[in-house]
PDB file of C-alpha atoms and ligand atoms in Angstrom:
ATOM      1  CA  UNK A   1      -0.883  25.753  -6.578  1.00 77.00           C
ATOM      2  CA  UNK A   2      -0.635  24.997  -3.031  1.00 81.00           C
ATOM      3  CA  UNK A   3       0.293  27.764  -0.746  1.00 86.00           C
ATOM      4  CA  UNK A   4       3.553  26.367   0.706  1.00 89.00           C
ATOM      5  CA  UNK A   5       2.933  28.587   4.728  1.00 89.00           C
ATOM      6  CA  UNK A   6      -1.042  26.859   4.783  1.00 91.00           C
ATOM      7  CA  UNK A   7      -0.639  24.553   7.532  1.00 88.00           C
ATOM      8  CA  UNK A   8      -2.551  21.623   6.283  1.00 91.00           C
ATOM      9  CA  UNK A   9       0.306  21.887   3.256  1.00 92.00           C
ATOM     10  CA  UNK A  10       1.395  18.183   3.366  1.00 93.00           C
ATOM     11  CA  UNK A  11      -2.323  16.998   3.405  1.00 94.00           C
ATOM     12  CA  UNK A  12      -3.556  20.050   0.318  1.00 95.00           C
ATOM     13  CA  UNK A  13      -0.860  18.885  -1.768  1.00 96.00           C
ATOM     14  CA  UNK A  14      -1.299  15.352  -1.572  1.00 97.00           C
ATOM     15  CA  UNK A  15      -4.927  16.116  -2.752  1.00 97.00           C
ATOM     16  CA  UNK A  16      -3.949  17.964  -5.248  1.00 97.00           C
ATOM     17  CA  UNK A  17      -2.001  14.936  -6.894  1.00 98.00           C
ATOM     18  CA  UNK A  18      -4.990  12.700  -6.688  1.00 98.00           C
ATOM     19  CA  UNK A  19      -6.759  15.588  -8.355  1.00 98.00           C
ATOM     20  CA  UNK A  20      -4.659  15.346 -10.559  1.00 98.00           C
ATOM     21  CA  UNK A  21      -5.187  11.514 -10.728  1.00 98.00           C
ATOM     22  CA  UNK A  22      -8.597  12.081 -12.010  1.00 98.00           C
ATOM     23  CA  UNK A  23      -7.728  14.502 -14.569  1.00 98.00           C
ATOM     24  CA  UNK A  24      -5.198  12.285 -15.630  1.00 98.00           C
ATOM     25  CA  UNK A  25      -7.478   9.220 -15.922  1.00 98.00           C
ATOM     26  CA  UNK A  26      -5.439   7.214 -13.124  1.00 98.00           C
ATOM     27  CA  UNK A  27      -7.810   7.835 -10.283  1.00 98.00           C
ATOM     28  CA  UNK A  28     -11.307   7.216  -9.953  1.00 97.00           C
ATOM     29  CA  UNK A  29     -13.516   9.514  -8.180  1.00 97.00           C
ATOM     30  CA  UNK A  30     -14.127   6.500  -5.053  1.00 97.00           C
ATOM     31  CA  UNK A  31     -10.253   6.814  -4.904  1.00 98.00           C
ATOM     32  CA  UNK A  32     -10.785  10.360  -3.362  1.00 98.00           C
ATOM     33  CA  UNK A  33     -13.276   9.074  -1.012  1.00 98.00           C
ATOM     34  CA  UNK A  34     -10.766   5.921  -0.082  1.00 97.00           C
ATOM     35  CA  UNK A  35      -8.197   8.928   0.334  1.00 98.00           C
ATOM     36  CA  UNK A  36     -10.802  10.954   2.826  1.00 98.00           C
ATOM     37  CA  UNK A  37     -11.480   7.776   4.953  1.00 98.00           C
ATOM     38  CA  UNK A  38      -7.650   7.171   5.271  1.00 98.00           C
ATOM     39  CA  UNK A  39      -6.945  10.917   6.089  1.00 98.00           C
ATOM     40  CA  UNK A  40      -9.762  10.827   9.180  1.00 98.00           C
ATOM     41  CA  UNK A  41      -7.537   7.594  10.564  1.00 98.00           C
ATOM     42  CA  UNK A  42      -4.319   9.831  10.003  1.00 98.00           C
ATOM     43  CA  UNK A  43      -5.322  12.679  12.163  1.00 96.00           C
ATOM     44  CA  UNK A  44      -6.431  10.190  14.638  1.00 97.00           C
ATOM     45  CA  UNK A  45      -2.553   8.550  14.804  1.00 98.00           C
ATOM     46  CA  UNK A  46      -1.225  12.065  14.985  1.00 96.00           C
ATOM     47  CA  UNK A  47       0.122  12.356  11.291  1.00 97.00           C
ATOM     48  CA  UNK A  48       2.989  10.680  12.453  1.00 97.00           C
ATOM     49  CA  UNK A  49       4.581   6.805  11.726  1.00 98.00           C
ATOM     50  CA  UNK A  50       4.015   5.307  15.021  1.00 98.00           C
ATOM     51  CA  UNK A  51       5.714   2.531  16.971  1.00 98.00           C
ATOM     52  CA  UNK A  52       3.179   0.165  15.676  1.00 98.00           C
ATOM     53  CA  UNK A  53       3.808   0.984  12.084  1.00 98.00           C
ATOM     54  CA  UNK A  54       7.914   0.758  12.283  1.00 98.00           C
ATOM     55  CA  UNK A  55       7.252  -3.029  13.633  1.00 98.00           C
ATOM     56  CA  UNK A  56       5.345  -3.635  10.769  1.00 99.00           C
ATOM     57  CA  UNK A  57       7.556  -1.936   8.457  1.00 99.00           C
ATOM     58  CA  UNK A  58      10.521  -4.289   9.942  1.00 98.00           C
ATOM     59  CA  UNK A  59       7.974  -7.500   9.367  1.00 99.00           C
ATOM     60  CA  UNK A  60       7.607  -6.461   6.203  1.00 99.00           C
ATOM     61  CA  UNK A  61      10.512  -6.155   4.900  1.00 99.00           C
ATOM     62  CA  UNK A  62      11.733  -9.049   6.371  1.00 98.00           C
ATOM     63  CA  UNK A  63       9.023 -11.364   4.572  1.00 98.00           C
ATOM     64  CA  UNK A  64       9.815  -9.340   1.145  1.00 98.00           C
ATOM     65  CA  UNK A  65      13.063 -10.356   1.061  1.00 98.00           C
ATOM     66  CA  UNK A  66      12.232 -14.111   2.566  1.00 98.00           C
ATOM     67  CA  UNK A  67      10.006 -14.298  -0.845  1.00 98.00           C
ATOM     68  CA  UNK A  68      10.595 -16.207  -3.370  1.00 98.00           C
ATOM     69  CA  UNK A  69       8.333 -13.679  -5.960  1.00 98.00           C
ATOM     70  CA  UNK A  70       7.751 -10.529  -4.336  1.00 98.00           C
ATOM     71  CA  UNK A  71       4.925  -8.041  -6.191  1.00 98.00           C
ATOM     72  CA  UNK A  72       4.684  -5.212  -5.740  1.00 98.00           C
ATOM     73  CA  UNK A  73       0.849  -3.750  -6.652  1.00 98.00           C
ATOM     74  CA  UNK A  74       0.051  -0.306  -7.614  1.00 98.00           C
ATOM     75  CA  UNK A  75      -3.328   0.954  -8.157  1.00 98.00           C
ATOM     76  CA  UNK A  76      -4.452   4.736  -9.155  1.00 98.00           C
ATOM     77  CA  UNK A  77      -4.291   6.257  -5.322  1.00 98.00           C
ATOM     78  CA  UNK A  78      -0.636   4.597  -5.291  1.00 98.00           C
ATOM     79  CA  UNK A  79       0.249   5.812  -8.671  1.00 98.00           C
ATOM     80  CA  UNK A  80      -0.654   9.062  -7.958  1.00 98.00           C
ATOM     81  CA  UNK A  81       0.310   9.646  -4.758  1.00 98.00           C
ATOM     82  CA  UNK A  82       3.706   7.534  -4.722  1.00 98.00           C
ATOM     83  CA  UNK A  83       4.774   6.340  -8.464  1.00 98.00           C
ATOM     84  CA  UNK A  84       8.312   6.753  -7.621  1.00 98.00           C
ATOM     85  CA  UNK A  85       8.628   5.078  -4.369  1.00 98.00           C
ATOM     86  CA  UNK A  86       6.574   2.232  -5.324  1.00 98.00           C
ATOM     87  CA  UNK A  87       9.525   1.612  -8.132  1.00 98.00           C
ATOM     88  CA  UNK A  88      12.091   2.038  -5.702  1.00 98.00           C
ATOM     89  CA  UNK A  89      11.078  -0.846  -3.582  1.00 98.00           C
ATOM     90  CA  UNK A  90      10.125  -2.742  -6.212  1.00 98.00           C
ATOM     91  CA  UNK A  91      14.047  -2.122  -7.772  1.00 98.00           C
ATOM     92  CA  UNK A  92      15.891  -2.717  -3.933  1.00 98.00           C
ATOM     93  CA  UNK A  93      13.645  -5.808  -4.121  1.00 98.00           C
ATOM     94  CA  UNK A  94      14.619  -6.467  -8.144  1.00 98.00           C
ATOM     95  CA  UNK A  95      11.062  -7.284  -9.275  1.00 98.00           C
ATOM     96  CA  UNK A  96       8.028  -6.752 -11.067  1.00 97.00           C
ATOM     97  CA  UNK A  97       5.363  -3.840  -9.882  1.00 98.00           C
ATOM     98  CA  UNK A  98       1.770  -4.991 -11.258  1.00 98.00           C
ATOM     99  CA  UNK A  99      -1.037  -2.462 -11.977  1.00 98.00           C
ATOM    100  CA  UNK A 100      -3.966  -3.569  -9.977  1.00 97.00           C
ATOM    101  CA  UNK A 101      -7.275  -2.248 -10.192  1.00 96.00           C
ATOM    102  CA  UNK A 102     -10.564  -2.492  -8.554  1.00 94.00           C
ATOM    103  CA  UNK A 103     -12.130  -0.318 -11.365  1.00 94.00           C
ATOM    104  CA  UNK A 104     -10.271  -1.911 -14.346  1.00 95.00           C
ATOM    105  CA  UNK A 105     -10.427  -0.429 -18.034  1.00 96.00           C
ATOM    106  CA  UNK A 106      -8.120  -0.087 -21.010  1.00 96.00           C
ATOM    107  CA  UNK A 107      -7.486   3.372 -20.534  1.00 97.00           C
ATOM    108  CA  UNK A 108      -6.826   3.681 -16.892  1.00 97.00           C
ATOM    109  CA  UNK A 109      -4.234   0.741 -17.422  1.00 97.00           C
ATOM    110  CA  UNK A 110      -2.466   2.778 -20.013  1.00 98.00           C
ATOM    111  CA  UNK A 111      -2.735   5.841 -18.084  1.00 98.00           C
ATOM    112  CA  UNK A 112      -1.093   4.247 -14.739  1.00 98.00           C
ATOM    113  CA  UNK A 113       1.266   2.425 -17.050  1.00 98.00           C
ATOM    114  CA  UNK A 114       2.289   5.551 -18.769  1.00 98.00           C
ATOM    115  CA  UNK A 115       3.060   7.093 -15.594  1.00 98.00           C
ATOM    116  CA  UNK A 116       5.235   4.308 -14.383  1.00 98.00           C
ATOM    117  CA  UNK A 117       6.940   3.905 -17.651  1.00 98.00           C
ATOM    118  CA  UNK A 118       7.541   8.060 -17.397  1.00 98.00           C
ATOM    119  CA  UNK A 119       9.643   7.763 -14.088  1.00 98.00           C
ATOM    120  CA  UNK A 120      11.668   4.139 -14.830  1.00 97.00           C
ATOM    121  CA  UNK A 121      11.639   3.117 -18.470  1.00 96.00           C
ATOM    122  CA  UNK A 122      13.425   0.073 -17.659  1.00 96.00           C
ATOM    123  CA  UNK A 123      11.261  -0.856 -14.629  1.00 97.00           C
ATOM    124  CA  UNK A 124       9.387  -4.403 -15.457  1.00 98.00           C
ATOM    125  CA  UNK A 125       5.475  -2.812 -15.133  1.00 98.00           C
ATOM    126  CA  UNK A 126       2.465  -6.278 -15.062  1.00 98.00           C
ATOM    127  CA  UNK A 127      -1.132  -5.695 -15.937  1.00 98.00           C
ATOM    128  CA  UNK A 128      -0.857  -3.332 -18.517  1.00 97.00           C
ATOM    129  CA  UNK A 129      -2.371  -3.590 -22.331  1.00 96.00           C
ATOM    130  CA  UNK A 130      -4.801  -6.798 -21.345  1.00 95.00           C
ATOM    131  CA  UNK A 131      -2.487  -8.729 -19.693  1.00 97.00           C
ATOM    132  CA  UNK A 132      -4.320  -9.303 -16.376  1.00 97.00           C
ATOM    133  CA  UNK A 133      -5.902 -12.545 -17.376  1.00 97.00           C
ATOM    134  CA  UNK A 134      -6.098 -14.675 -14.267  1.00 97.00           C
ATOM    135  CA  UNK A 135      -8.497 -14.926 -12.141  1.00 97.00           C
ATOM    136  CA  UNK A 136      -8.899 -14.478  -8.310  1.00 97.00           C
ATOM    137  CA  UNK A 137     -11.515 -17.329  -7.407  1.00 95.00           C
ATOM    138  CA  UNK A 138     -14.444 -15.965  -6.110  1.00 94.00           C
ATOM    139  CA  UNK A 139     -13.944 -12.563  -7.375  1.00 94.00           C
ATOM    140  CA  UNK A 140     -16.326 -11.615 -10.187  1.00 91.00           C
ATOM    141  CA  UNK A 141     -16.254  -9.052 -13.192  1.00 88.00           C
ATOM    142  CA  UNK A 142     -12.575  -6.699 -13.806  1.00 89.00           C
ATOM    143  CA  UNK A 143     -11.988  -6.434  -9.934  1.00 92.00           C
ATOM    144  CA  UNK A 144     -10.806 -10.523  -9.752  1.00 94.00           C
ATOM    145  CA  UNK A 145      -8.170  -9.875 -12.642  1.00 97.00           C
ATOM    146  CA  UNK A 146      -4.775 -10.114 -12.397  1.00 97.00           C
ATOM    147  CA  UNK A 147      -1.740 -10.751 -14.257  1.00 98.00           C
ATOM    148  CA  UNK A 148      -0.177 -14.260 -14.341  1.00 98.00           C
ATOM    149  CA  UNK A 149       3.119 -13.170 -14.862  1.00 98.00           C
ATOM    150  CA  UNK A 150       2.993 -11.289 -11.398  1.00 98.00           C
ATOM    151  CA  UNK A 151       0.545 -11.477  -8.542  1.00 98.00           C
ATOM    152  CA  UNK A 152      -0.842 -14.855  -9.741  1.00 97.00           C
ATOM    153  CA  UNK A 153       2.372 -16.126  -9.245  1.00 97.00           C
ATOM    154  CA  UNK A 154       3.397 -14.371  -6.521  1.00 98.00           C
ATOM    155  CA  UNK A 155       4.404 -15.778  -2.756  1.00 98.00           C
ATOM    156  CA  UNK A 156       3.910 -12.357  -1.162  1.00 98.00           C
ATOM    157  CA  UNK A 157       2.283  -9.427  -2.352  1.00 98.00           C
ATOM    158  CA  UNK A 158       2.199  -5.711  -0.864  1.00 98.00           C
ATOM    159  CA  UNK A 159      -1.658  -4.157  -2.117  1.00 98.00           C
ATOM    160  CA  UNK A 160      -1.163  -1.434  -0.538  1.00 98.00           C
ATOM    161  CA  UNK A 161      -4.728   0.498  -0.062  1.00 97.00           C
ATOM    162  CA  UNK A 162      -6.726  -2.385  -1.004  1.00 94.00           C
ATOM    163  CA  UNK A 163     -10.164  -3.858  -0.959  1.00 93.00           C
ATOM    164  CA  UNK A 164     -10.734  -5.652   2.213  1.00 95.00           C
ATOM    165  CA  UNK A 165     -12.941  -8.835   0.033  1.00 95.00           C
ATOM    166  CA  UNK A 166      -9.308  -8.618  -2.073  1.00 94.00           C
ATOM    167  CA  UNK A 167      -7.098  -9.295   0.071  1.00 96.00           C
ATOM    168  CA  UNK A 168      -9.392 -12.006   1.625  1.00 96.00           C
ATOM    169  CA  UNK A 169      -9.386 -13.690  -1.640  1.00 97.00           C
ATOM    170  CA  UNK A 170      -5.661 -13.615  -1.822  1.00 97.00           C
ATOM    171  CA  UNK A 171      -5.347 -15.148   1.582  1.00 97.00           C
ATOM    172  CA  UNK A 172      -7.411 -17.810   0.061  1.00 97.00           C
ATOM    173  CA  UNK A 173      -5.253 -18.536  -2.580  1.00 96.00           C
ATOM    174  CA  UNK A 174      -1.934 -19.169  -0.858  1.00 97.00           C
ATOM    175  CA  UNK A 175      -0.954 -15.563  -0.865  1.00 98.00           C
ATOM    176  CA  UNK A 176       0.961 -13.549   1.828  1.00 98.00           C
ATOM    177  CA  UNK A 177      -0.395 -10.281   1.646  1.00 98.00           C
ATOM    178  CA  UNK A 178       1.407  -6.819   3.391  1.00 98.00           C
ATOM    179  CA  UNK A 179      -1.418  -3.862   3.150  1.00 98.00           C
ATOM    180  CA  UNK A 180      -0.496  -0.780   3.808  1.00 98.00           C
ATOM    181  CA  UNK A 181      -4.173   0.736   5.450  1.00 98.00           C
ATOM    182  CA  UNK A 182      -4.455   3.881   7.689  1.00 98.00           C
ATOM    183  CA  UNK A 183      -7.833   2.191   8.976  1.00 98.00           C
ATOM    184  CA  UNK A 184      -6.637  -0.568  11.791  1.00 98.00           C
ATOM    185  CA  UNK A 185      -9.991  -1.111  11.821  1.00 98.00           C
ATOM    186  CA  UNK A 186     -10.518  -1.900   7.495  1.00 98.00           C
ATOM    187  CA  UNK A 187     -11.349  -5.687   6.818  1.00 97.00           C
ATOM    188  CA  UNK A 188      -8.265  -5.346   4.466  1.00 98.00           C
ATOM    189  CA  UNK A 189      -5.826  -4.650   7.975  1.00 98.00           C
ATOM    190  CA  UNK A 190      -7.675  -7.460   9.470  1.00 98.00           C
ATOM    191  CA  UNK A 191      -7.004 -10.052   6.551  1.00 97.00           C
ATOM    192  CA  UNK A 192      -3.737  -9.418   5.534  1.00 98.00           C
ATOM    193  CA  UNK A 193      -0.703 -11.523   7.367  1.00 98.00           C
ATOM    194  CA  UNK A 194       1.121  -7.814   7.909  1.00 98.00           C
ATOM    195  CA  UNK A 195      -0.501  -4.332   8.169  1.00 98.00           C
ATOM    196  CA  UNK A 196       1.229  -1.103   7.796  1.00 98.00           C
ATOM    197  CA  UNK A 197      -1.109   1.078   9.751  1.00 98.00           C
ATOM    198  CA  UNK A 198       0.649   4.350   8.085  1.00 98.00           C
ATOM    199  CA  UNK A 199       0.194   6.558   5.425  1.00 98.00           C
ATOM    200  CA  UNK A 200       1.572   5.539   2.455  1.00 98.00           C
ATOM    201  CA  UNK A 201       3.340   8.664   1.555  1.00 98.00           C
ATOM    202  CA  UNK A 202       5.393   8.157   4.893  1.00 98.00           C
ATOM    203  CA  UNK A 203       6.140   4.547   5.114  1.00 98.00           C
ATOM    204  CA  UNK A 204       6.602   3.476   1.524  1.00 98.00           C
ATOM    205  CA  UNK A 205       9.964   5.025   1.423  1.00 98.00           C
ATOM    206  CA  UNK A 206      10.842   3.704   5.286  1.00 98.00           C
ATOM    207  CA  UNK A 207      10.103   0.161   3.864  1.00 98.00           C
ATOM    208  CA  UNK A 208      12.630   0.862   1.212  1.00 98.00           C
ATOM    209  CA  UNK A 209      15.117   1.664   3.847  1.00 98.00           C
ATOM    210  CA  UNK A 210      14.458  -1.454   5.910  1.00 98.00           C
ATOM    211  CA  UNK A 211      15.224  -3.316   2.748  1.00 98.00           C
ATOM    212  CA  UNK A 212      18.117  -1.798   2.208  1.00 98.00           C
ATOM    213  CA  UNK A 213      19.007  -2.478   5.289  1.00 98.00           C
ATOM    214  CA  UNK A 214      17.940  -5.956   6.091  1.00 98.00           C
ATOM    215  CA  UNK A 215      19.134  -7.162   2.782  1.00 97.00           C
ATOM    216  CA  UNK A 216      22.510  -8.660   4.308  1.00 95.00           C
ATOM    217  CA  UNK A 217      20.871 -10.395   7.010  1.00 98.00           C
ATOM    218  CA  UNK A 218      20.804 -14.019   7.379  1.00 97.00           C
ATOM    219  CA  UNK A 219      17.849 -16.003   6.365  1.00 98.00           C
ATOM    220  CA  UNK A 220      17.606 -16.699  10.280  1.00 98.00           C
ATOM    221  CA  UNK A 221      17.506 -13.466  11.260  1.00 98.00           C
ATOM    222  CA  UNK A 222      14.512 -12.894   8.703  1.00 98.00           C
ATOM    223  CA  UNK A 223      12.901 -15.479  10.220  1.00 98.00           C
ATOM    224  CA  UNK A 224      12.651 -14.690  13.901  1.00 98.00           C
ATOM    225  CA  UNK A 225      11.604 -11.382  12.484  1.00 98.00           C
ATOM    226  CA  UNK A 226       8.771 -12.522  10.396  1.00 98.00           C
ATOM    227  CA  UNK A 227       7.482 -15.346  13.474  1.00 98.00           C
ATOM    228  CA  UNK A 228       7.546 -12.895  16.233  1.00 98.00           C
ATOM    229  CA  UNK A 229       5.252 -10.751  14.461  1.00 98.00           C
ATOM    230  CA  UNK A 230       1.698 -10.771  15.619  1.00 98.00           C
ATOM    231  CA  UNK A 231      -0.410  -8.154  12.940  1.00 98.00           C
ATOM    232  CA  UNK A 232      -3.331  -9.005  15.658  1.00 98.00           C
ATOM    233  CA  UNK A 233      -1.412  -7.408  18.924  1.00 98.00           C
ATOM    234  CA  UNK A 234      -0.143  -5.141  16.161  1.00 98.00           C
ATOM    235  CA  UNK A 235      -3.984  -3.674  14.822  1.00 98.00           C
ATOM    236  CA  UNK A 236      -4.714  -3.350  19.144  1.00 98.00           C
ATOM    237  CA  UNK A 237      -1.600  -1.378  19.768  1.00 98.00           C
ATOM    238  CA  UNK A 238      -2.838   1.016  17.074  1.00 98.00           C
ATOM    239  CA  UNK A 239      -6.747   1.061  18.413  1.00 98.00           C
ATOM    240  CA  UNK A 240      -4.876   1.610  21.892  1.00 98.00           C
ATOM    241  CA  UNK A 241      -2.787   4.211  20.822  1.00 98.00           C
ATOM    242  CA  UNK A 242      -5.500   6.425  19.079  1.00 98.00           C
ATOM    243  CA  UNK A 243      -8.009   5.847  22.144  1.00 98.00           C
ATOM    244  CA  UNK A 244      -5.497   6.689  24.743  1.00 97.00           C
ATOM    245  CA  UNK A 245      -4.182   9.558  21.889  1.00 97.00           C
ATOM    246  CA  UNK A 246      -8.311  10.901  21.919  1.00 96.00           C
ATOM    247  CA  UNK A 247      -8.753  10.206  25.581  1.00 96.00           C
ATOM    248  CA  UNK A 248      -5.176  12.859  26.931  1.00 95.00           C
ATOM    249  CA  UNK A 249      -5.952  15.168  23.993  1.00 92.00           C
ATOM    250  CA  UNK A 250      -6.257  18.764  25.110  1.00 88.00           C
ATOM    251  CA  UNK A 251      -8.401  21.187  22.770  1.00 84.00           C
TER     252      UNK A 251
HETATM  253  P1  ATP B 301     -12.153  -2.652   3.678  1.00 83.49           P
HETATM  254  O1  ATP B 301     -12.856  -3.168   2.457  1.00 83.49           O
HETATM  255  O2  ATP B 301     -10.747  -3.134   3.767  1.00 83.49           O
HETATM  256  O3  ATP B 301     -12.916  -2.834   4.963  1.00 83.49           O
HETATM  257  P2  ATP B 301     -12.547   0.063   2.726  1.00 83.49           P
HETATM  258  O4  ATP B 301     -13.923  -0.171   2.296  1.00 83.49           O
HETATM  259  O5  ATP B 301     -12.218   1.325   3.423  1.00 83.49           O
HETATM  260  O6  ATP B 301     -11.972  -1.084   3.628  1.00 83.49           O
HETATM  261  P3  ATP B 301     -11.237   0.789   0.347  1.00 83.49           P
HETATM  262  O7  ATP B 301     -11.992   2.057   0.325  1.00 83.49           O
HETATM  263  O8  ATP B 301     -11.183  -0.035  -0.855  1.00 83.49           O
HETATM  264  O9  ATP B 301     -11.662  -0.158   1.480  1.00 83.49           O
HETATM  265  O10 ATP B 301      -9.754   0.981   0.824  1.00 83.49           O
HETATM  266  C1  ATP B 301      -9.089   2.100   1.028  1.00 83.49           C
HETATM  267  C2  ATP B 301      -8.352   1.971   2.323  1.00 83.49           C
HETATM  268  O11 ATP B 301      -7.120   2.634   2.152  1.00 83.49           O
HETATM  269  C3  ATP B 301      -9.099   2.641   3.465  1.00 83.49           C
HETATM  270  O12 ATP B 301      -9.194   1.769   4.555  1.00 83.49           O
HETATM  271  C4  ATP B 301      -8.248   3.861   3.812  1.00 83.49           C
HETATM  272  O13 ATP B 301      -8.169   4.032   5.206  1.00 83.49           O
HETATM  273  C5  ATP B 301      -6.901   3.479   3.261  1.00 83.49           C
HETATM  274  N1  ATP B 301      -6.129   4.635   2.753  1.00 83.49           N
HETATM  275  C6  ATP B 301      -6.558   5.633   1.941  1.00 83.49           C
HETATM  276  N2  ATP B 301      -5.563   6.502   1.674  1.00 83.49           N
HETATM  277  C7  ATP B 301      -4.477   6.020   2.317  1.00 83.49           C
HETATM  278  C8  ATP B 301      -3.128   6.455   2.410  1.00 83.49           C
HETATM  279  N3  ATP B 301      -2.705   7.584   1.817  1.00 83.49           N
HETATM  280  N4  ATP B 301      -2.268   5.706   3.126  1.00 83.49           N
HETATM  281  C9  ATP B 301      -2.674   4.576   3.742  1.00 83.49           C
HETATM  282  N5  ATP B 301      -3.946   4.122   3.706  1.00 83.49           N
HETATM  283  C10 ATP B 301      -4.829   4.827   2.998  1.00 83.49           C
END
């Protein structure tokens, strides 16, 4: 148990679910590394969802809802950290979320599907029980495997956390990829046509709201939203704001 009055609460008990993770058989121990590199960039952005983040969050949502498939993908860090907000998004946006795994096996895909199935039974859960039978070109062995149902046929995809030569590949393919990476500096926030430079505990649910909320806006309006986006001015705002943030700090 996590003493509620530590002050690093927030950040202990997130651990402790991806601890969990691993117990569980839905995270694998480089998740908790992944986890430590994103938690260095969060200190460094003040813990906080910045201005740069909320544009992306409003980009984001806007292309979503412009798809024509939207999938969402959840891998072990996502399904233990946020299970039930990456179903909620999925729901406002009424698809499919797909279980997406660098480190793919039989019994991790049962474990993360289990989980998902736990909080929605209804929810429509891809790449579960074999199913992820396409593959990305020009990724080898159970890392290029994905489910043709879902991300294979996907127009945009949110991978949120993902593997920088990943979402390269899906670029490749015709994809439009949202990450969500703390690291503005990953070659996953680089590739991807929209990067959520937040943590995903904070923004997932945010994104939810802008969907919500942009859902009854014209196709226009979308549209000016999604072309005045610029995810390279958008990474240097958030390598401008942490400098500046570094350079002011008082110890
Ligand atoms: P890349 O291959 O994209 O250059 P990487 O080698 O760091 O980056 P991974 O370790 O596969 O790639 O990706 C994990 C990424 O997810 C890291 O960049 C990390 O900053 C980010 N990350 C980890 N935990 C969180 C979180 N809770 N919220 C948002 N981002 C996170």
């Amino acid at each position: 148990m996590v003493p509620k009055n530590h002050p690093r609460y927030h950040s202990l008990y997130y651990r402790s679910l991806l601890e969990r993770g691993v117990d569980e058989g839905i995270v694998v121990k480089t998740g908790l590394i992944a986890h430590g590199r994103g938690e260095a960039f969060d200190y460094l952005i003040g813990e906080k969802t910045q201005g740069f983040a909320r544009k992306a969050i409003e980009a984001a949502a806007a292309l979503l809802l412009l798809a024509g498939y939207p999938v969402v993908s959840v891998n072990g860090n996502v399904a233990a950290l946020v299970p039930e907000d990456a179903i909620m998004l999925a729901k406002e946006l009424d698809t499919a979320v797909e279980i997406n795994l660098f480190y793919r096996t039989p019994e991790r895909e049962e474990a993360i599907y289990e989980r998902l199935r736990g909080i929605d039974d209804g929810m429509r859960i891809l790449g579960a029980s074999g199913s992820a039978t396409y593959r990305i070109p020009g990724l080898e062995s159970n890392r290029g495997l994905v489910d043709p149902r879902g991300i294979a046929k996907a127009d945009v995809v949110l991978v949120p956390l993902e593997d920088g030569d990943r979402t390269e590949k899906l670029r490749d393919i015709g994809k439009n990829v949202i990450t969500i990476d703390l690291n503005p500096l990953s070659r996953s926030a680089r590739f991807a046509d929209i990067t959520i430079v937040d943590n995903i505990v904070r923004c997932l649910p945010l994104l939810t709201q802008k969907v919500k909320q942009l859902k009854h806006a014209d196709e226009e309006e979308l549209v000016e939203i999604v072309n005045n986006y610029d995810n390279k001015g958008i990474l240097k705002e958030a390598l401008t704001f942490i400098s500046k943030r570094l350079l002011d700090m008082e110890l």
